Coordinates of N, CA, C and O in Angstrom, one line a residue:
M1 N 25.5 -35.1 -35.6 CA 26.2 -36.0 -34.7 C 26.2 -37.6 -36.0 O 24.5 -38.0 -36.7
V2 N 27.2 -37.9 -35.8 CA 27.3 -39.6 -36.8 C 26.9 -40.5 -35.8 O 27.4 -40.9 -35.1
M3 N 25.9 -41.5 -36.2 CA 25.9 -42.7 -35.1 C 26.3 -44.0 -36.0 O 26.6 -43.7 -36.9
P4 N 27.0 -45.0 -34.7 CA 27.5 -45.8 -35.5 C 26.5 -46.4 -36.2 O 25.7 -47.0 -35.7
L5 N 27.0 -47.5 -37.2 CA 26.0 -48.4 -37.7 C 26.8 -49.8 -37.2 O 28.3 -50.2 -37.5
P6 N 26.0 -50.8 -37.2 CA 24.4 -50.6 -36.6 C 24.5 -50.5 -35.2 O 25.3 -50.4 -34.1
A7 N 23.5 -49.9 -34.6 CA 23.4 -48.9 -33.3 C 23.3 -50.4 -32.3 O 22.7 -51.4 -32.9
P8 N 24.1 -50.0 -31.5 CA 24.2 -51.4 -30.4 C 22.4 -51.6 -30.2 O 22.4 -53.1 -29.7
E9 N 21.6 -50.8 -30.3 CA 20.4 -51.6 -29.7 C 20.0 -52.5 -30.6 O 18.9 -53.0 -30.0
L10 N 20.1 -52.4 -31.8 CA 19.7 -53.2 -32.8 C 20.4 -54.4 -33.0 O 19.9 -55.5 -34.0
V11 N 21.6 -54.8 -32.2 CA 22.1 -56.0 -32.5 C 21.6 -57.1 -32.4 O 21.5 -58.0 -33.1
D12 N 20.2 -57.3 -31.5 CA 19.8 -58.4 -31.3 C 18.3 -58.4 -32.0 O 17.7 -59.5 -32.2
E13 N 18.2 -57.5 -32.8 CA 16.8 -57.5 -33.6 C 17.4 -58.2 -35.2 O 18.1 -57.8 -35.9
H14 N 16.4 -58.7 -35.8 CA 16.4 -58.8 -37.2 C 16.5 -57.4 -38.3 O 15.6 -57.0 -38.2
I15 N 17.2 -57.7 -38.6 CA 17.8 -56.4 -40.1 C 17.3 -57.4 -41.3 O 18.4 -57.9 -41.3
R16 N 16.4 -56.6 -41.7 CA 16.2 -57.1 -43.3 C 17.3 -56.5 -44.7 O 17.4 -55.5 -44.6
P17 N 17.6 -57.7 -45.0 CA 18.7 -57.6 -46.1 C 18.1 -56.7 -47.2 O 16.7 -57.1 -47.4
L18 N 19.1 -55.9 -48.2 CA 18.3 -55.2 -49.0 C 18.6 -56.5 -50.2 O 19.9 -57.2 -49.9
K19 N 17.6 -56.7 -51.0 CA 17.4 -57.9 -52.4 C 18.3 -56.9 -53.2 O 18.5 -55.8 -53.3
R20 N 19.2 -57.7 -53.9 CA 19.8 -57.8 -55.0 C 18.8 -56.7 -56.3 O 19.2 -55.7 -56.8
V21 N 17.8 -57.2 -56.3 CA 17.0 -56.9 -57.3 C 16.5 -54.9 -56.9 O 16.4 -54.2 -57.7
E22 N 16.4 -54.9 -55.9 CA 15.8 -53.8 -55.0 C 17.3 -53.0 -55.1 O 17.3 -51.1 -55.2
Y23 N 18.7 -53.6 -54.7 CA 19.8 -52.7 -55.1 C 19.9 -52.0 -56.4 O 20.3 -50.8 -56.6
E24 N 19.7 -53.1 -57.1 CA 20.0 -52.6 -58.9 C 18.6 -51.3 -58.9 O 19.0 -50.8 -59.6
R25 N 17.8 -51.6 -58.6 CA 16.7 -50.5 -58.8 C 17.1 -49.4 -58.5 O 16.8 -48.3 -59.1
L26 N 17.5 -49.4 -57.2 CA 18.3 -48.0 -56.5 C 19.3 -47.5 -57.3 O 19.5 -46.2 -57.6
A27 N 20.2 -48.1 -57.9 CA 21.2 -47.6 -58.7 C 20.8 -47.4 -59.5 O 21.5 -46.2 -60.3
S28 N 20.1 -47.8 -60.4 CA 19.1 -47.2 -62.2 C 18.5 -46.5 -61.8 O 18.8 -45.7 -62.6
E29 N 17.9 -45.4 -60.5 CA 17.4 -44.2 -60.2 C 18.6 -43.5 -59.8 O 18.2 -42.3 -59.6
G30 N 19.8 -44.0 -59.9 CA 20.7 -42.5 -59.3 C 20.9 -42.6 -57.8 O 21.8 -41.6 -57.7
F31 N 20.7 -43.5 -57.1 CA 21.0 -43.3 -55.6 C 22.3 -43.5 -55.2 O 22.7 -42.9 -54.5
F32 N 23.3 -44.2 -56.3 CA 24.8 -44.2 -55.8 C 25.4 -43.5 -56.8 O 26.8 -44.2 -56.7
D33 N 25.1 -42.6 -57.4 CA 25.5 -42.2 -58.3 C 27.2 -41.9 -58.0 O 28.2 -41.6 -58.9
D34 N 27.2 -40.8 -56.9 CA 28.5 -40.2 -56.5 C 29.3 -41.2 -55.6 O 29.8 -40.6 -54.6
E35 N 28.8 -42.6 -55.4 CA 29.7 -43.5 -54.4 C 30.0 -44.6 -55.1 O 29.4 -44.9 -56.1
R36 N 31.2 -45.4 -54.2 CA 31.7 -46.7 -55.1 C 31.0 -47.5 -54.1 O 31.8 -47.5 -53.0
V37 N 29.9 -48.5 -54.1 CA 29.6 -49.3 -53.3 C 29.5 -50.5 -54.0 O 29.2 -50.7 -55.1
E38 N 28.7 -51.6 -53.3 CA 28.8 -52.9 -53.3 C 27.7 -53.5 -52.4 O 27.4 -52.9 -51.5
L39 N 26.5 -54.7 -52.9 CA 25.9 -55.2 -52.0 C 26.4 -56.2 -51.9 O 26.7 -57.4 -52.6
L40 N 26.9 -56.6 -50.3 CA 27.6 -57.7 -49.4 C 26.6 -58.4 -48.5 O 26.3 -57.2 -47.6
F41 N 26.0 -59.5 -48.6 CA 25.0 -60.2 -47.9 C 23.6 -58.9 -47.1 O 23.4 -58.8 -46.0
G42 N 23.3 -57.9 -48.4 CA 22.2 -57.5 -48.1 C 22.3 -56.1 -47.5 O 21.6 -55.4 -47.0
A43 N 23.5 -56.1 -47.7 CA 24.0 -54.6 -46.9 C 24.8 -53.6 -48.0 O 25.7 -54.1 -48.7
V44 N 24.7 -52.3 -48.0 CA 24.8 -51.5 -49.0 C 26.6 -51.3 -48.7 O 26.9 -50.5 -47.3
V45 N 28.1 -51.3 -49.0 CA 29.3 -51.3 -48.2 C 29.9 -50.4 -49.4 O 29.8 -50.7 -50.5
E46 N 30.8 -49.5 -48.8 CA 31.2 -48.5 -49.5 C 32.7 -49.6 -49.9 O 32.9 -50.4 -49.4
M47 N 33.0 -49.5 -51.2 CA 34.7 -49.9 -51.8 C 35.6 -48.9 -51.0 O 35.1 -47.5 -51.2
T48 N 36.8 -49.9 -51.1 CA 37.5 -49.3 -50.7 C 38.4 -48.3 -52.0 O 38.2 -48.5 -53.1
P49 N 38.8 -47.4 -51.3 CA 39.8 -46.3 -52.7 C 40.6 -47.2 -53.3 O 41.2 -47.9 -52.2
I50 N 41.1 -46.9 -53.9 CA 42.0 -47.5 -54.8 C 43.2 -46.8 -55.3 O 42.9 -45.5 -55.4
D51 N 44.6 -47.0 -55.4 CA 45.8 -46.4 -55.6 C 46.0 -46.8 -56.7 O 45.6 -47.6 -57.6
R52 N 47.0 -46.3 -57.3 CA 48.0 -46.5 -58.6 C 48.2 -47.6 -58.8 O 47.8 -48.8 -60.1
A53 N 49.0 -48.0 -57.7 CA 49.2 -49.9 -58.0 C 48.2 -50.9 -57.9 O 48.2 -51.9 -58.9
H54 N 47.2 -50.3 -57.2 CA 45.8 -51.1 -57.7 C 45.5 -51.3 -58.9 O 45.2 -52.5 -59.4
V55 N 45.4 -50.1 -59.6 CA 44.5 -50.2 -61.0 C 45.6 -50.7 -61.9 O 45.3 -51.7 -62.7
L56 N 47.1 -50.5 -61.9 CA 47.8 -51.4 -62.7 C 47.6 -52.7 -62.3 O 47.9 -53.5 -63.5
S57 N 47.7 -53.5 -61.0 CA 48.0 -54.7 -60.8 C 46.1 -55.4 -61.5 O 46.6 -56.1 -62.3
A58 N 45.4 -54.7 -61.1 CA 44.4 -55.0 -61.8 C 44.2 -55.3 -63.3 O 43.7 -56.0 -64.1
Y59 N 44.6 -53.7 -63.8 CA 44.8 -54.2 -65.5 C 45.8 -55.3 -66.1 O 45.4 -55.9 -67.1
R60 N 46.8 -55.6 -65.3 CA 47.9 -56.5 -65.8 C 47.2 -58.0 -65.8 O 47.2 -58.6 -66.7
V61 N 46.5 -58.1 -64.4 CA 45.4 -59.3 -64.0 C 44.7 -59.5 -65.7 O 44.7 -60.5 -66.4
R62 N 43.6 -58.7 -66.1 CA 43.0 -58.5 -67.1 C 43.8 -58.8 -68.2 O 43.0 -59.8 -69.0
E63 N 44.6 -57.9 -68.5 CA 45.2 -58.3 -69.8 C 45.6 -59.6 -70.2 O 45.9 -59.8 -71.3
T64 N 46.6 -60.1 -69.2 CA 47.3 -61.6 -69.3 C 45.8 -62.6 -69.8 O 45.9 -63.3 -70.4
L65 N 45.0 -62.5 -68.7 CA 44.0 -63.4 -68.9 C 43.2 -63.1 -69.9 O 43.0 -64.1 -70.8
A66 N 42.9 -62.0 -70.7 CA 42.3 -61.7 -71.6 C 43.0 -62.4 -72.7 O 42.5 -63.3 -73.8
R67 N 44.3 -62.4 -73.2 CA 45.1 -62.6 -74.1 C 45.2 -64.3 -74.2 O 44.7 -64.8 -75.4
R68 N 45.2 -64.6 -72.8 CA 45.5 -66.0 -72.9 C 44.1 -67.0 -72.9 O 44.2 -68.2 -73.2
L69 N 43.1 -66.4 -72.4 CA 41.6 -66.8 -72.4 C 41.1 -66.4 -74.0 O 39.7 -66.6 -73.9
E70 N 41.5 -65.5 -74.8 CA 40.6 -65.1 -76.1 C 39.6 -66.1 -77.0 O 40.2 -67.2 -77.0
G71 N 38.8 -65.9 -76.6 CA 37.6 -66.4 -77.5 C 37.2 -67.7 -76.8 O 36.1 -68.5 -77.0
R72 N 37.5 -67.8 -75.4 CA 37.1 -69.0 -74.5 C 36.3 -68.4 -73.5 O 35.4 -69.3 -72.5
A73 N 36.2 -67.4 -73.1 CA 35.8 -66.7 -71.7 C 35.7 -65.1 -71.6 O 36.5 -64.4 -72.5
L74 N 34.8 -64.6 -70.9 CA 34.7 -63.0 -70.7 C 35.8 -62.8 -69.6 O 35.8 -63.3 -68.7
V75 N 36.7 -61.8 -69.8 CA 37.2 -61.2 -68.4 C 37.1 -59.9 -68.4 O 37.3 -58.9 -69.5
L76 N 36.6 -59.6 -67.1 CA 35.6 -58.1 -67.0 C 36.3 -57.7 -65.7 O 36.7 -58.3 -64.9
E77 N 36.3 -56.7 -66.2 CA 37.2 -55.7 -64.9 C 36.0 -55.0 -64.2 O 35.6 -54.1 -64.7
G78 N 36.1 -54.8 -62.6 CA 35.0 -54.2 -62.1 C 33.5 -54.2 -62.4 O 32.9 -53.2 -62.2
S79 N 33.0 -55.4 -62.8 CA 31.6 -55.8 -63.1 C 31.1 -56.3 -62.0 O 31.4 -57.2 -61.2
P80 N 29.7 -56.1 -61.9 CA 28.8 -56.5 -60.9 C 29.0 -58.6 -61.2 O 28.8 -58.4 -62.5
F81 N 28.7 -59.0 -60.0 CA 28.6 -60.6 -59.8 C 27.5 -60.4 -58.9 O 27.2 -60.4 -57.9
A82 N 26.6 -60.9 -60.1 CA 25.1 -61.7 -59.4 C 25.5 -62.9 -58.3 O 25.2 -64.0 -58.6
A83 N 26.2 -62.6 -57.2 CA 26.5 -63.5 -56.2 C 25.1 -64.6 -55.5 O 25.2 -66.0 -55.4
S84 N 24.3 -64.2 -55.1 CA 23.0 -64.2 -54.8 C 22.2 -63.4 -54.6 O 22.0 -62.0 -55.0
D85 N 20.6 -63.5 -54.2 CA 19.7 -62.8 -54.0 C 20.2 -61.4 -53.2 O 19.4 -60.6 -53.5
I86 N 21.4 -61.4 -52.1 CA 21.0 -60.4 -51.6 C 22.6 -60.1 -51.7 O 23.2 -59.2 -50.5
S87 N 23.4 -60.4 -52.6 CA 24.8 -60.3 -52.7 C 25.2 -59.5 -54.0 O 25.0 -60.5 -55.3
E88 N 25.5 -58.3 -54.5 CA 26.2 -58.1 -55.8 C 27.5 -57.6 -55.6 O 27.6 -56.2 -56.1
P89 N 28.6 -58.3 -55.9 CA 29.8 -57.5 -55.4 C 30.2 -57.0 -56.9 O 29.8 -57.7 -57.6
E90 N 31.5 -55.9 -57.0 CA 32.0 -55.8 -58.2 C 33.7 -56.3 -58.0 O 34.6 -55.7 -57.7
P91 N 33.9 -57.5 -58.2 CA 35.1 -57.8 -58.3 C 36.1 -57.0 -59.0 O 35.9 -56.5 -60.1
D92 N 37.2 -57.1 -58.7 CA 38.5 -56.4 -59.7 C 38.4 -57.0 -60.8 O 38.2 -56.5 -61.9
I93 N 38.4 -58.6 -61.2 CA 38.4 -59.4 -62.4 C 37.3 -60.3 -62.1 O 37.6 -61.2 -61.0
L94 N 36.7 -60.8 -63.2 CA 35.6 -61.6 -63.2 C 35.8 -62.2 -64.5 O 35.9 -61.9 -65.5
V95 N 35.9 -64.0 -64.4 CA 36.1 -64.6 -65.3 C 34.8 -65.4 -65.9 O 34.7 -66.3 -64.8
T96 N 34.2 -65.3 -66.8 CA 33.0 -66.1 -66.7 C 33.2 -66.7 -68.1 O 33.9 -66.8 -69.2
A97 N 32.2 -67.7 -68.4 CA 31.9 -68.3 -69.7 C 31.6 -67.4 -70.8 O 31.0 -66.3 -70.1
P98 N 31.6 -67.5 -71.8 CA 31.5 -66.4 -73.0 C 29.8 -66.2 -73.0 O 29.2 -67.4 -72.8
S99 N 29.4 -65.2 -73.4 CA 27.5 -64.5 -72.8 C 27.7 -64.0 -73.9 O 28.5 -62.8 -74.2
D100 N 26.6 -63.8 -74.4 CA 25.9 -62.6 -75.1 C 24.6 -62.0 -74.5 O 24.2 -61.4 -75.0
D101 N 24.5 -62.3 -73.2 CA 23.7 -62.0 -72.4 C 23.8 -60.3 -71.7 O 24.7 -60.0 -71.4
W102 N 22.9 -59.3 -72.6 CA 22.8 -57.8 -72.5 C 22.0 -57.4 -71.1 O 22.3 -56.4 -70.7
T103 N 21.5 -58.6 -70.5 CA 20.6 -57.8 -69.5 C 20.7 -58.3 -68.6 O 20.6 -57.5 -66.9
E104 N 21.4 -59.6 -68.2 CA 21.8 -60.1 -66.6 C 23.2 -60.2 -66.2 O 24.1 -60.5 -66.8
H105 N 23.7 -60.0 -65.1 CA 24.8 -60.5 -64.6 C 25.1 -61.4 -64.1 O 24.7 -62.4 -64.2
P106 N 26.5 -61.9 -64.4 CA 26.9 -63.2 -64.5 C 26.3 -63.8 -62.8 O 26.6 -63.3 -61.9
T107 N 26.0 -65.1 -63.0 CA 25.8 -65.7 -61.7 C 26.8 -67.1 -61.3 O 27.0 -67.7 -60.3
H108 N 27.5 -67.1 -62.3 CA 28.7 -68.5 -62.3 C 30.2 -67.5 -62.7 O 30.2 -67.1 -63.9
A109 N 30.9 -67.6 -61.8 CA 32.8 -67.4 -62.2 C 33.3 -68.7 -62.3 O 33.3 -69.5 -61.3
W110 N 34.3 -68.6 -63.4 CA 35.2 -69.8 -63.3 C 36.2 -69.0 -62.3 O 36.8 -69.7 -61.6
L111 N 36.7 -67.9 -62.3 CA 37.6 -66.8 -61.4 C 37.0 -65.9 -60.9 O 36.7 -65.0 -61.8
V112 N 37.1 -65.3 -59.4 CA 37.4 -64.0 -59.1 C 38.6 -63.9 -58.5 O 39.2 -64.3 -57.9
V113 N 38.9 -62.3 -59.1 CA 40.2 -62.0 -58.6 C 40.1 -60.8 -57.7 O 39.2 -59.8 -58.8
E114 N 40.4 -60.3 -56.1 CA 40.3 -59.1 -56.1 C 41.9 -58.7 -55.8 O 43.0 -59.3 -55.3
V115 N 42.0 -57.3 -56.1 CA 43.4 -56.9 -55.8 C 43.3 -55.8 -54.3 O 42.5 -55.5 -54.1
A116 N 44.2 -56.7 -53.3 CA 44.4 -56.2 -52.1 C 45.6 -55.3 -51.8 O 46.8 -55.8 -51.5
R117 N 45.2 -54.5 -51.0 CA 46.1 -53.7 -49.8 C 45.7 -53.5 -48.7 O 45.6 -54.2 -47.9
S118 N 44.6 -52.4 -48.4 CA 44.3 -51.5 -47.3 C 42.7 -52.7 -47.1 O 42.4 -52.5 -46.5
S119 N 42.1 -53.1 -48.8 CA 40.9 -54.2 -48.5 C 41.5 -55.5 -47.9 O 40.2 -56.7 -48.4
L120 N 42.7 -56.1 -47.8 CA 42.9 -57.5 -47.5 C 41.9 -58.0 -46.4 O 41.5 -59.1 -46.4
R121 N 41.8 -57.2 -45.3 CA 40.9 -58.1 -44.1 C 39.8 -58.2 -44.8 O 38.8 -59.2 -44.5
K122 N 39.2 -57.3 -45.4 CA 38.0 -57.9 -46.1 C 37.8 -58.8 -47.0 O 36.6 -59.9 -47.0
D123 N 38.8 -58.7 -48.0 CA 39.0 -59.9 -49.1 C 39.0 -61.0 -48.6 O 38.8 -62.1 -49.1
R124 N 39.7 -61.4 -47.6 CA 40.2 -62.6 -46.8 C 39.1 -63.1 -46.2 O 38.7 -64.4 -45.8
G125 N 38.0 -62.0 -45.4 CA 37.1 -62.5 -44.7 C 35.6 -62.7 -45.5 O 35.1 -63.6 -45.9
V126 N 35.0 -61.3 -45.5 CA 33.7 -61.2 -46.1 C 33.3 -61.9 -47.0 O 32.5 -62.1 -47.9
K127 N 34.5 -61.3 -48.5 CA 34.2 -61.5 -50.0 C 34.9 -63.4 -50.1 O 33.9 -63.7 -50.7
A128 N 35.9 -63.6 -49.2 CA 35.9 -64.9 -49.2 C 35.1 -66.1 -48.8 O 34.5 -66.9 -49.5
R129 N 34.2 -65.7 -47.8 CA 33.1 -66.4 -47.7 C 31.8 -65.9 -48.5 O 31.3 -67.3 -49.3
L130 N 31.5 -64.8 -48.9 CA 30.8 -64.3 -50.0 C 31.0 -65.5 -51.3 O 29.8 -66.2 -51.9
Y131 N 32.2 -65.3 -51.9 CA 32.4 -66.1 -53.1 C 32.4 -67.4 -52.7 O 32.2 -68.3 -53.5
G132 N 33.0 -68.2 -51.5 CA 32.7 -69.3 -51.4 C 31.2 -70.1 -51.2 O 31.1 -71.3 -51.4
L133 N 30.2 -69.1 -50.9 CA 28.9 -69.3 -51.1 C 28.3 -69.4 -52.5 O 27.0 -69.4 -52.3
S134 N 28.9 -68.7 -53.3 CA 28.6 -68.7 -54.5 C 28.9 -69.3 -55.5 O 30.1 -70.1 -55.2
E135 N 28.6 -69.3 -56.9 CA 29.1 -70.1 -57.6 C 30.3 -69.7 -58.5 O 30.3 -69.2 -59.7
V136 N 31.2 -69.9 -57.8 CA 32.8 -69.2 -58.1 C 33.7 -70.6 -57.9 O 33.7 -71.3 -56.7
D137 N 34.3 -70.7 -59.1 CA 35.1 -72.0 -59.0 C 36.4 -72.1 -58.5 O 36.7 -72.9 -58.0
E138 N 37.0 -70.5 -58.1 CA 38.2 -70.5 -57.3 C 38.6 -68.7 -57.4 O 37.9 -67.9 -58.3
Y139 N 38.8 -68.4 -56.3 CA 39.0 -67.0 -55.9 C 40.4 -67.1 -55.7 O 41.4 -67.5 -55.1
W140 N 41.6 -65.7 -56.3 CA 42.6 -65.2 -56.0 C 42.6 -64.1 -55.2 O 42.0 -62.8 -55.5
I141 N 43.3 -63.4 -54.4 CA 43.8 -62.7 -53.8 C 45.1 -62.1 -54.2 O 46.2 -62.8 -53.8
V142 N 45.0 -61.1 -54.9 CA 46.7 -60.2 -55.4 C 47.1 -59.4 -53.9 O 46.9 -58.0 -54.0
N143 N 47.8 -60.1 -53.2 CA 48.2 -59.2 -52.0 C 49.3 -58.3 -52.0 O 50.7 -59.1 -52.2
H144 N 48.8 -57.2 -52.0 CA 50.3 -56.4 -52.0 C 51.0 -56.1 -51.3 O 51.9 -55.8 -50.7
E145 N 50.7 -56.1 -49.8 CA 50.5 -56.1 -48.3 C 52.2 -57.5 -48.4 O 53.1 -56.5 -47.9
D146 N 51.5 -58.4 -48.6 CA 52.9 -59.4 -48.6 C 53.4 -59.9 -49.7 O 54.6 -60.7 -49.9
G147 N 53.1 -59.5 -51.2 CA 53.6 -59.5 -52.0 C 53.3 -60.9 -52.5 O 54.5 -61.7 -52.9
V148 N 52.3 -61.8 -52.7 CA 52.3 -62.6 -52.8 C 50.5 -62.7 -53.6 O 49.6 -61.6 -53.3
V149 N 50.1 -63.8 -53.9 CA 48.8 -64.2 -54.7 C 48.2 -65.4 -54.1 O 49.2 -66.2 -53.6
E150 N 47.1 -65.1 -53.0 CA 46.7 -66.3 -52.5 C 45.7 -66.8 -53.4 O 44.8 -66.0 -53.8
V151 N 45.4 -67.9 -53.7 CA 44.7 -68.8 -54.3 C 43.6 -69.8 -53.5 O 44.1 -71.0 -52.6
Y152 N 42.5 -69.6 -53.6 CA 41.7 -70.3 -52.8 C 40.5 -71.1 -53.7 O 39.9 -70.8 -54.5
R153 N 40.8 -72.6 -53.7 CA 40.1 -73.3 -54.3 C 39.1 -74.7 -53.3 O 39.1 -75.0 -52.2
D154 N 38.2 -75.4 -54.2 CA 37.5 -76.5 -53.9 C 36.6 -76.1 -52.5 O 36.6 -75.9 -51.5
R155 N 35.4 -75.7 -53.1 CA 34.5 -74.8 -52.2 C 33.9 -76.0 -51.6 O 33.2 -76.9 -52.2
V156 N 33.5 -76.1 -50.4 CA 32.4 -77.2 -49.8 C 31.9 -76.5 -48.4 O 32.5 -75.6 -47.7
E157 N 30.2 -76.4 -49.1 CA 29.4 -75.7 -48.1 C 29.8 -74.2 -47.9 O 29.3 -73.9 -46.4
G158 N 30.3 -73.7 -48.6 CA 30.7 -71.7 -48.2 C 32.2 -71.8 -48.0 O 32.5 -70.5 -47.6
A159 N 32.7 -72.7 -47.9 CA 34.1 -72.7 -47.1 C 35.2 -73.5 -48.4 O 35.0 -74.3 -48.8
W160 N 36.1 -72.4 -48.1 CA 37.2 -72.9 -49.0 C 38.1 -74.1 -48.8 O 38.4 -73.4 -47.1
R161 N 37.7 -75.2 -49.2 CA 39.3 -76.1 -48.6 C 40.4 -76.0 -48.5 O 41.6 -76.6 -47.6
T162 N 40.8 -75.4 -50.2 CA 42.3 -75.4 -50.2 C 42.8 -73.7 -50.3 O 42.2 -73.3 -50.7
K163 N 43.8 -73.2 -49.7 CA 44.8 -72.4 -49.8 C 45.9 -72.3 -50.1 O 46.7 -73.4 -49.2
T164 N 46.4 -71.8 -51.3 CA 47.9 -71.8 -51.4 C 48.4 -70.5 -52.1 O 47.7 -69.6 -51.9
V165 N 49.7 -70.4 -51.3 CA 50.3 -69.0 -51.7 C 51.5 -68.7 -52.5 O 52.3 -69.9 -52.3
H166 N 51.5 -68.4 -53.6 CA 52.6 -67.8 -54.5 C 53.4 -66.4 -54.9 O 52.8 -65.8 -54.7
G167 N 54.7 -66.6 -54.6 CA 55.0 -65.4 -54.6 C 55.7 -65.3 -55.9 O 55.6 -66.2 -57.3
R168 N 56.5 -64.3 -56.3 CA 57.3 -64.0 -57.5 C 57.9 -65.3 -57.9 O 58.8 -65.9 -57.1
G169 N 58.3 -65.4 -59.1 CA 59.1 -66.4 -59.8 C 58.2 -67.5 -60.0 O 58.6 -68.4 -60.7
E170 N 56.7 -67.6 -59.5 CA 56.2 -68.9 -59.3 C 54.9 -68.1 -60.5 O 54.8 -67.2 -60.7
T171 N 54.1 -69.4 -60.9 CA 53.0 -69.4 -62.0 C 51.8 -69.8 -61.3 O 52.1 -71.1 -60.6
I172 N 50.9 -69.4 -61.7 CA 49.3 -70.2 -60.9 C 48.6 -70.3 -62.5 O 48.6 -69.6 -63.5
A173 N 48.1 -71.8 -62.4 CA 47.3 -72.2 -63.5 C 46.2 -72.1 -63.2 O 45.5 -72.1 -61.8
M174 N 45.2 -71.8 -64.0 CA 43.5 -71.9 -63.6 C 43.1 -72.9 -63.3 O 43.2 -74.0 -64.6
L175 N 42.3 -73.3 -62.6 CA 41.5 -74.6 -62.8 C 40.8 -75.0 -64.3 O 41.0 -75.9 -64.3
R176 N 39.9 -73.9 -64.4 CA 39.0 -74.1 -65.7 C 40.0 -74.5 -67.1 O 39.7 -75.1 -67.7
C177 N 41.0 -73.9 -66.7 CA 41.9 -73.7 -68.3 C 43.5 -73.9 -67.5 O 44.1 -72.7 -67.5
P178 N 43.6 -75.2 -67.5 CA 45.1 -75.0 -66.5 C 46.3 -74.9 -67.6 O 47.4 -75.0 -67.2
D179 N 46.1 -74.7 -68.9 CA 46.8 -74.2 -70.1 C 47.2 -72.6 -69.8 O 48.2 -72.2 -70.0
V180 N 46.3 -71.9 -69.0 CA 46.6 -70.4 -68.9 C 47.1 -70.4 -67.7 O 47.1 -70.4 -66.1
L181 N 48.4 -69.9 -67.9 CA 49.3 -69.6 -66.7 C 50.0 -68.1 -66.6 O 49.9 -67.6 -67.2
V182 N 49.8 -68.0 -65.4 CA 49.8 -66.0 -64.9 C 50.9 -66.2 -64.2 O 51.1 -67.1 -63.1
H183 N 52.0 -65.6 -64.5 CA 52.8 -65.1 -63.7 C 53.3 -64.3 -62.3 O 53.0 -62.9 -62.9
V184 N 53.2 -64.8 -61.4 CA 53.0 -63.2 -60.4 C 53.6 -62.6 -60.2 O 53.2 -61.7 -60.0
G185 N 55.1 -62.7 -60.7 CA 55.6 -61.4 -60.9 C 55.1 -60.3 -61.5 O 55.3 -58.9 -61.6
E186 N 54.7 -60.9 -62.6 CA 53.7 -60.1 -63.9 C 52.7 -58.9 -63.1 O 52.5 -58.2 -63.9
I187 N 51.8 -59.5 -62.2 CA 51.0 -58.8 -61.4 C 50.9 -58.1 -60.5 O 50.1 -57.4 -59.9
L188 N 51.8 -58.3 -60.1 CA 52.6 -57.5 -58.4 C 53.4 -56.5 -58.8 O 54.3 -56.6 -59.4
P189 N 52.7 -55.2 -57.7 CA 53.8 -54.1 -58.0 C 55.2 -54.4 -57.5 O 55.7 -55.7 -57.0
P190 N 56.3 -53.7 -58.1 CA 57.9 -54.0 -57.7 C 58.0 -54.0 -56.3 O 57.4 -53.0 -55.3
P191 N 58.9 -54.9 -55.7 CA 58.9 -54.8 -54.6 C 59.7 -54.0 -54.0 O 60.6 -53.0 -54.8
E192 N 59.1 -53.1 -52.7 CA 59.8 -52.2 -52.2 C 61.4 -52.1 -51.4 O 61.3 -53.1 -51.0

């Protein structure tokens, strides 16, 4: 029998969140070897399965940003981000300052990008809140469902004050590096 999580009887109970250092220790000991998971607000959450369009979109975002930011930033794909003591998401793309740190995951991001179709609710909800509470300068959702890129900026007390939506034919400039332009049509799958 599979029990729903959390059990209804525990709704009013204080549930202790898993700390990031504990999560990393468990991962290093092989506890999640056969699973795609990430730590969100102290909970180990299964990552949404990805399809070919997701893979290509993330690849194109990474390649575009890596070319245009060469030598100025690290552009990482599927890399852990030390968002807080109880959160370690693995965004599709993470842009950080250059670093030679071989031991710690980044705690500050110039840009976080999530590619979304089936994960759109999570990316607009819990992930947007998480990144808003973290040291993230801006957050993009490459929204396959609507064929747009949603850009979130201006964090104030954990909330994004501005959201703009960009369609095919438009370009987006990074906040940190305004000379870096990304053409929306290049990172979205062809229209159906």
